[in-house]
Amino acid sequence: MQSLWMLLAAFAFAIMGTCVKLASEFYSVAEIIFARGLFSVVTIYIIMRLQGGTLKTAYPKQHVLRGCIGVLSQWLWFYSFTLLPVAMSTTLNYTSSIRIAAILFGITWLRDKKPFEWGLAGTILLSFIGVALLLRPSVDPTQLIGGTIALSSSFITAMVFLQVRKLGLMGEPEYRVVFYFSAICTLAGLLGCLYLGIVPFAHNLDLHGLLLILCLGASATVGQMTMTRAYRLGNTLDVSNLQYSGIVFTSIFGIAVWHDKLDWIGWTGIAIIIASGMFSTIYSQRASRAIKNADAKV
C-alpha cells in the first residue's frame, strides 16, 4: 500500500497546477519556478536540521541529472498552463505513465530477447487516440502549441520518475532528492529572472499573487516528497497508474475555478487516456509476474 502515497502526491500536484495557472496572471514562469524551488529548499532544510539529517551524498551526478531534466520538464509543464485549461495540460502531462511502461518493457524486451509485446503497443496506440480526441484539429491553434509543449513535458517527466526511482533504490532519502532538485529549480528560476531583467516579485507585490505563490510552494513540496516516497517504496507501475487520479482532481478544480467545459469528445479523450494507462499497467504487471515465475522455476 506504500504506492498510495501517490494519491496524496496527485492531489498536491493538482493544487499546485491550479495555483500555477492562477499565479501566471501575476508572475512569469521564471518567477514561479524560482518561488517553487526556494520554498522547498527552505522548508526541507529546516526539517532536515530538526531531524538530524545530512545533505552529504555519494551520488552528486545523479542528483544533478535528476534536477536538470526535472527543471526542464517542470518549466514546459508550467508554461503549458498559460496556454491550456488546467485539466487538459495535466492530462497530457500524465501520459508520462504510459511512456514509463513502454520504457520498462522496451528494456525487458531487449535484455531478455522476448517477443514484441503487441498488447502493450495497443495500449500506447490507444493513448494517442485519446490525445487526438482531446486535441482534435478543430481546437484553437494556441492549444495545439500548448498541447505539444505538455506532451514534450510528459516525455521528459517519464525519465524524471525513473531517475527518482533509481535514486530511491540507491538509498537516498526523500528529503535529499527533493532538496537538490529544488535547489536546481531555484537557480534555474533565478537565472530566468536575470535573463528577463526582473527582480522576482518586485514588479507586482500583489497580496493575492503572493498568497498563490506560497500555496504553490507548499503544495509542490508536499507533492515532491510524497511522490518520491511512493516511487522509492512502491511498485513503479502501480505508482504510475495512481498518478492518473490527478486528472480527476484537476478536472474538478478546473470546473470549480474557471468553469471549464469539455464536450463529450474531450471527455472521451480523457477517459481513453486514463483507461489506456490502467490497461498498460495491468498488462505490464501480469508480464512481470510471468517473468518472475519463470525465473523461480529455473
PDB file of N, CA and C in Angstrom, residues 13 16 20 28-42 44 63-78 160 176-194 200-201 216-217 220-221 224 227:
ATOM      1  N   PHE A  13      -0.245  17.936  -6.331  1.00  0.00           N
ATOM      2  CA  PHE A  13       0.146  18.487  -7.629  1.00  0.00           C
ATOM      3  C   PHE A  13      -1.043  19.135  -8.341  1.00  0.00           C
ATOM      4  N   MET A  16      -1.161  22.445  -6.852  1.00  0.00           N
ATOM      5  CA  MET A  16      -0.044  23.198  -7.406  1.00  0.00           C
ATOM      6  C   MET A  16      -0.363  23.701  -8.812  1.00  0.00           C
ATOM      7  N   VAL A  20      -0.453  27.462 -10.109  1.00  0.00           N
ATOM      8  CA  VAL A  20       0.432  27.911 -11.192  1.00  0.00           C
ATOM      9  C   VAL A  20      -0.357  28.697 -12.231  1.00  0.00           C
ATOM     10  N   SER A  28       5.865  35.727 -14.089  1.00  0.00           N
ATOM     11  CA  SER A  28       6.403  34.934 -15.193  1.00  0.00           C
ATOM     12  C   SER A  28       6.669  33.506 -14.731  1.00  0.00           C
ATOM     13  N   VAL A  29       6.879  32.617 -15.694  1.00  0.00           N
ATOM     14  CA  VAL A  29       7.195  31.226 -15.374  1.00  0.00           C
ATOM     15  C   VAL A  29       8.507  31.145 -14.600  1.00  0.00           C
ATOM     16  N   ALA A  30       9.466  31.996 -14.946  1.00  0.00           N
ATOM     17  CA  ALA A  30      10.747  32.002 -14.239  1.00  0.00           C
ATOM     18  C   ALA A  30      10.550  32.322 -12.758  1.00  0.00           C
ATOM     19  N   GLU A  31       9.705  33.294 -12.454  1.00  0.00           N
ATOM     20  CA  GLU A  31       9.442  33.646 -11.057  1.00  0.00           C
ATOM     21  C   GLU A  31       8.730  32.509 -10.325  1.00  0.00           C
ATOM     22  N   ILE A  32       7.812  31.850 -11.007  1.00  0.00           N
ATOM     23  CA  ILE A  32       7.081  30.739 -10.394  1.00  0.00           C
ATOM     24  C   ILE A  32       8.027  29.571 -10.101  1.00  0.00           C
ATOM     25  N   ILE A  33       8.913  29.264 -11.043  1.00  0.00           N
ATOM     26  CA  ILE A  33       9.910  28.208 -10.829  1.00  0.00           C
ATOM     27  C   ILE A  33      10.820  28.568  -9.654  1.00  0.00           C
ATOM     28  N   PHE A  34      11.252  29.821  -9.611  1.00  0.00           N
ATOM     29  CA  PHE A  34      12.123  30.288  -8.529  1.00  0.00           C
ATOM     30  C   PHE A  34      11.432  30.140  -7.179  1.00  0.00           C
ATOM     31  N   ALA A  35      10.189  30.598  -7.077  1.00  0.00           N
ATOM     32  CA  ALA A  35       9.457  30.527  -5.811  1.00  0.00           C
ATOM     33  C   ALA A  35       9.198  29.089  -5.400  1.00  0.00           C
ATOM     34  N   ARG A  36       8.822  28.255  -6.378  1.00  0.00           N
ATOM     35  CA  ARG A  36       8.553  26.851  -6.086  1.00  0.00           C
ATOM     36  C   ARG A  36       9.783  26.165  -5.498  1.00  0.00           C
ATOM     37  N   GLY A  37      10.960  26.445  -6.081  1.00  0.00           N
ATOM     38  CA  GLY A  37      12.188  25.834  -5.598  1.00  0.00           C
ATOM     39  C   GLY A  37      12.630  26.389  -4.264  1.00  0.00           C
ATOM     40  N   LEU A  38      12.563  27.713  -4.102  1.00  0.00           N
ATOM     41  CA  LEU A  38      13.029  28.347  -2.877  1.00  0.00           C
ATOM     42  C   LEU A  38      12.222  27.902  -1.665  1.00  0.00           C
ATOM     43  N   PHE A  39      10.905  27.816  -1.815  1.00  0.00           N
ATOM     44  CA  PHE A  39      10.052  27.383  -0.699  1.00  0.00           C
ATOM     45  C   PHE A  39      10.457  25.982  -0.245  1.00  0.00           C
ATOM     46  N   SER A  40      10.676  25.089  -1.190  1.00  0.00           N
ATOM     47  CA  SER A  40      11.039  23.709  -0.852  1.00  0.00           C
ATOM     48  C   SER A  40      12.416  23.636  -0.213  1.00  0.00           C
ATOM     49  N   VAL A  41      13.368  24.408  -0.739  1.00  0.00           N
ATOM     50  CA  VAL A  41      14.724  24.394  -0.191  1.00  0.00           C
ATOM     51  C   VAL A  41      14.712  24.809   1.279  1.00  0.00           C
ATOM     52  N   VAL A  42      14.040  25.903   1.577  1.00  0.00           N
ATOM     53  CA  VAL A  42      13.995  26.408   2.959  1.00  0.00           C
ATOM     54  C   VAL A  42      13.262  25.432   3.871  1.00  0.00           C
ATOM     55  N   ILE A  44      12.576  22.144   3.503  1.00  0.00           N
ATOM     56  CA  ILE A  44      13.233  20.849   3.675  1.00  0.00           C
ATOM     57  C   ILE A  44      14.508  20.985   4.498  1.00  0.00           C
ATOM     58  N   HIS A  63      21.997  13.328  -8.836  1.00  0.00           N
ATOM     59  CA  HIS A  63      21.128  14.410  -8.368  1.00  0.00           C
ATOM     60  C   HIS A  63      21.105  15.562  -9.372  1.00  0.00           C
ATOM     61  N   VAL A  64      22.247  15.858  -9.931  1.00  0.00           N
ATOM     62  CA  VAL A  64      22.312  16.941 -10.927  1.00  0.00           C
ATOM     63  C   VAL A  64      21.502  16.558 -12.168  1.00  0.00           C
ATOM     64  N   LEU A  65      21.633  15.299 -12.611  1.00  0.00           N
ATOM     65  CA  LEU A  65      20.877  14.831 -13.769  1.00  0.00           C
ATOM     66  C   LEU A  65      19.387  14.895 -13.488  1.00  0.00           C
ATOM     67  N   ARG A  66      18.960  14.398 -12.325  1.00  0.00           N
ATOM     68  CA  ARG A  66      17.548  14.430 -11.967  1.00  0.00           C
ATOM     69  C   ARG A  66      17.045  15.868 -11.898  1.00  0.00           C
ATOM     70  N   GLY A  67      17.866  16.763 -11.336  1.00  0.00           N
ATOM     71  CA  GLY A  67      17.465  18.156 -11.204  1.00  0.00           C
ATOM     72  C   GLY A  67      17.315  18.859 -12.543  1.00  0.00           C
ATOM     73  N   CYS A  68      18.267  18.629 -13.429  1.00  0.00           N
ATOM     74  CA  CYS A  68      18.245  19.319 -14.733  1.00  0.00           C
ATOM     75  C   CYS A  68      17.068  18.884 -15.599  1.00  0.00           C
ATOM     76  N   ILE A  69      16.857  17.567 -15.704  1.00  0.00           N
ATOM     77  CA  ILE A  69      15.738  17.109 -16.521  1.00  0.00           C
ATOM     78  C   ILE A  69      14.413  17.436 -15.835  1.00  0.00           C
ATOM     79  N   GLY A  70      14.421  17.454 -14.503  1.00  0.00           N
ATOM     80  CA  GLY A  70      13.211  17.806 -13.762  1.00  0.00           C
ATOM     81  C   GLY A  70      12.817  19.256 -13.971  1.00  0.00           C
ATOM     82  N   VAL A  71      13.792  20.153 -13.955  1.00  0.00           N
ATOM     83  CA  VAL A  71      13.519  21.570 -14.175  1.00  0.00           C
ATOM     84  C   VAL A  71      12.994  21.807 -15.588  1.00  0.00           C
ATOM     85  N   LEU A  72      13.615  21.149 -16.571  1.00  0.00           N
ATOM     86  CA  LEU A  72      13.159  21.304 -17.951  1.00  0.00           C
ATOM     87  C   LEU A  72      11.717  20.835 -18.104  1.00  0.00           C
ATOM     88  N   SER A  73      11.405  19.672 -17.514  1.00  0.00           N
ATOM     89  CA  SER A  73      10.052  19.147 -17.578  1.00  0.00           C
ATOM     90  C   SER A  73       9.061  20.092 -16.906  1.00  0.00           C
ATOM     91  N   GLN A  74       9.429  20.595 -15.734  1.00  0.00           N
ATOM     92  CA  GLN A  74       8.535  21.471 -14.984  1.00  0.00           C
ATOM     93  C   GLN A  74       8.340  22.804 -15.684  1.00  0.00           C
ATOM     94  N   TRP A  75       9.415  23.316 -16.269  1.00  0.00           N
ATOM     95  CA  TRP A  75       9.318  24.586 -16.991  1.00  0.00           C
ATOM     96  C   TRP A  75       8.323  24.454 -18.141  1.00  0.00           C
ATOM     97  N   LEU A  76       8.423  23.388 -18.916  1.00  0.00           N
ATOM     98  CA  LEU A  76       7.498  23.166 -20.024  1.00  0.00           C
ATOM     99  C   LEU A  76       6.068  22.982 -19.522  1.00  0.00           C
ATOM    100  N   TRP A  77       5.910  22.234 -18.433  1.00  0.00           N
ATOM    101  CA  TRP A  77       4.578  21.972 -17.891  1.00  0.00           C
ATOM    102  C   TRP A  77       3.937  23.262 -17.389  1.00  0.00           C
ATOM    103  N   PHE A  78       4.685  24.054 -16.616  1.00  0.00           N
ATOM    104  CA  PHE A  78       4.155  25.310 -16.101  1.00  0.00           C
ATOM    105  C   PHE A  78       3.776  26.251 -17.241  1.00  0.00           C
ATOM    106  N   VAL A 160      12.254  11.556 -15.594  1.00  0.00           N
ATOM    107  CA  VAL A 160      12.404  12.067 -14.230  1.00  0.00           C
ATOM    108  C   VAL A 160      11.967  11.019 -13.219  1.00  0.00           C
ATOM    109  N   ARG A 176      16.496  14.461   0.676  1.00  0.00           N
ATOM    110  CA  ARG A 176      17.716  14.810  -0.046  1.00  0.00           C
ATOM    111  C   ARG A 176      17.452  14.913  -1.554  1.00  0.00           C
ATOM    112  N   VAL A 177      16.638  13.982  -2.082  1.00  0.00           N
ATOM    113  CA  VAL A 177      16.300  14.015  -3.504  1.00  0.00           C
ATOM    114  C   VAL A 177      15.548  15.300  -3.837  1.00  0.00           C
ATOM    115  N   VAL A 178      14.559  15.634  -3.005  1.00  0.00           N
ATOM    116  CA  VAL A 178      13.747  16.825  -3.260  1.00  0.00           C
ATOM    117  C   VAL A 178      14.554  18.099  -3.032  1.00  0.00           C
ATOM    118  N   PHE A 179      15.455  18.091  -2.035  1.00  0.00           N
ATOM    119  CA  PHE A 179      16.250  19.291  -1.741  1.00  0.00           C
ATOM    120  C   PHE A 179      17.117  19.676  -2.939  1.00  0.00           C
ATOM    121  N   TYR A 180      17.853  18.718  -3.487  1.00  0.00           N
ATOM    122  CA  TYR A 180      18.760  19.049  -4.594  1.00  0.00           C
ATOM    123  C   TYR A 180      17.979  19.434  -5.846  1.00  0.00           C
ATOM    124  N   PHE A 181      16.849  18.769  -6.090  1.00  0.00           N
ATOM    125  CA  PHE A 181      16.007  19.162  -7.211  1.00  0.00           C
ATOM    126  C   PHE A 181      15.508  20.591  -7.021  1.00  0.00           C
ATOM    127  N   SER A 182      15.056  20.906  -5.807  1.00  0.00           N
ATOM    128  CA  SER A 182      14.531  22.245  -5.521  1.00  0.00           C
ATOM    129  C   SER A 182      15.619  23.306  -5.616  1.00  0.00           C
ATOM    130  N   ALA A 183      16.842  22.946  -5.203  1.00  0.00           N
ATOM    131  CA  ALA A 183      17.953  23.897  -5.299  1.00  0.00           C
ATOM    132  C   ALA A 183      18.241  24.240  -6.765  1.00  0.00           C
ATOM    133  N   ILE A 184      18.186  23.222  -7.634  1.00  0.00           N
ATOM    134  CA  ILE A 184      18.408  23.461  -9.065  1.00  0.00           C
ATOM    135  C   ILE A 184      17.245  24.272  -9.641  1.00  0.00           C
ATOM    136  N   CYS A 185      16.020  24.012  -9.160  1.00  0.00           N
ATOM    137  CA  CYS A 185      14.851  24.805  -9.564  1.00  0.00           C
ATOM    138  C   CYS A 185      15.060  26.281  -9.217  1.00  0.00           C
ATOM    139  N   THR A 186      15.517  26.521  -7.991  1.00  0.00           N
ATOM    140  CA  THR A 186      15.739  27.893  -7.527  1.00  0.00           C
ATOM    141  C   THR A 186      16.760  28.603  -8.405  1.00  0.00           C
ATOM    142  N   LEU A 187      17.862  27.918  -8.678  1.00  0.00           N
ATOM    143  CA  LEU A 187      18.914  28.501  -9.512  1.00  0.00           C
ATOM    144  C   LEU A 187      18.407  28.765 -10.929  1.00  0.00           C
ATOM    145  N   ALA A 188      17.688  27.799 -11.505  1.00  0.00           N
ATOM    146  CA  ALA A 188      17.168  27.960 -12.866  1.00  0.00           C
ATOM    147  C   ALA A 188      16.171  29.121 -12.935  1.00  0.00           C
ATOM    148  N   GLY A 189      15.297  29.215 -11.926  1.00  0.00           N
ATOM    149  CA  GLY A 189      14.332  30.310 -11.900  1.00  0.00           C
ATOM    150  C   GLY A 189      15.009  31.660 -11.767  1.00  0.00           C
ATOM    151  N   LEU A 190      16.038  31.716 -10.932  1.00  0.00           N
ATOM    152  CA  LEU A 190      16.775  32.970 -10.738  1.00  0.00           C
ATOM    153  C   LEU A 190      17.480  33.388 -12.022  1.00  0.00           C
ATOM    154  N   LEU A 191      18.092  32.431 -12.705  1.00  0.00           N
ATOM    155  CA  LEU A 191      18.750  32.735 -13.982  1.00  0.00           C
ATOM    156  C   LEU A 191      17.736  33.216 -15.011  1.00  0.00           C
ATOM    157  N   GLY A 192      16.536  32.609 -14.983  1.00  0.00           N
ATOM    158  CA  GLY A 192      15.485  33.046 -15.882  1.00  0.00           C
ATOM    159  C   GLY A 192      15.054  34.474 -15.611  1.00  0.00           C
ATOM    160  N   CYS A 193      14.959  34.830 -14.333  1.00  0.00           N
ATOM    161  CA  CYS A 193      14.603  36.200 -13.952  1.00  0.00           C
ATOM    162  C   CYS A 193      15.682  37.187 -14.393  1.00  0.00           C
ATOM    163  N   LEU A 194      16.941  36.801 -14.222  1.00  0.00           N
ATOM    164  CA  LEU A 194      18.038  37.663 -14.658  1.00  0.00           C
ATOM    165  C   LEU A 194      18.001  37.865 -16.158  1.00  0.00           C
ATOM    166  N   PRO A 200      12.637  39.066  -8.847  1.00  0.00           N
ATOM    167  CA  PRO A 200      11.470  38.231  -8.560  1.00  0.00           C
ATOM    168  C   PRO A 200      10.441  38.919  -7.668  1.00  0.00           C
ATOM    169  N   PHE A 201       9.216  39.050  -8.196  1.00  0.00           N
ATOM    170  CA  PHE A 201       8.034  39.539  -7.488  1.00  0.00           C
ATOM    171  C   PHE A 201       8.040  41.034  -7.187  1.00  0.00           C
ATOM    172  N   LEU A 216       1.412  27.525  -3.782  1.00  0.00           N
ATOM    173  CA  LEU A 216       2.095  26.761  -4.829  1.00  0.00           C
ATOM    174  C   LEU A 216       3.336  26.073  -4.268  1.00  0.00           C
ATOM    175  N   GLY A 217       4.137  26.819  -3.533  1.00  0.00           N
ATOM    176  CA  GLY A 217       5.355  26.250  -2.963  1.00  0.00           C
ATOM    177  C   GLY A 217       5.067  25.140  -1.976  1.00  0.00           C
ATOM    178  N   ALA A 220       3.668  22.039  -3.866  1.00  0.00           N
ATOM    179  CA  ALA A 220       4.727  21.416  -4.654  1.00  0.00           C
ATOM    180  C   ALA A 220       5.679  20.625  -3.761  1.00  0.00           C
ATOM    181  N   THR A 221       5.978  21.168  -2.579  1.00  0.00           N
ATOM    182  CA  THR A 221       6.862  20.480  -1.639  1.00  0.00           C
ATOM    183  C   THR A 221       6.241  19.179  -1.157  1.00  0.00           C
ATOM    184  N   GLN A 224       6.210  16.680  -4.117  1.00  0.00           N
ATOM    185  CA  GLN A 224       7.518  16.100  -4.416  1.00  0.00           C
ATOM    186  C   GLN A 224       7.933  15.076  -3.368  1.00  0.00           C
ATOM    187  N   MET A 227       5.574  11.974  -3.688  1.00  0.00           N
ATOM    188  CA  MET A 227       5.845  11.272  -4.938  1.00  0.00           C
ATOM    189  C   MET A 227       7.160  10.494  -4.848  1.00  0.00           C
TER     190      MET A 227
END
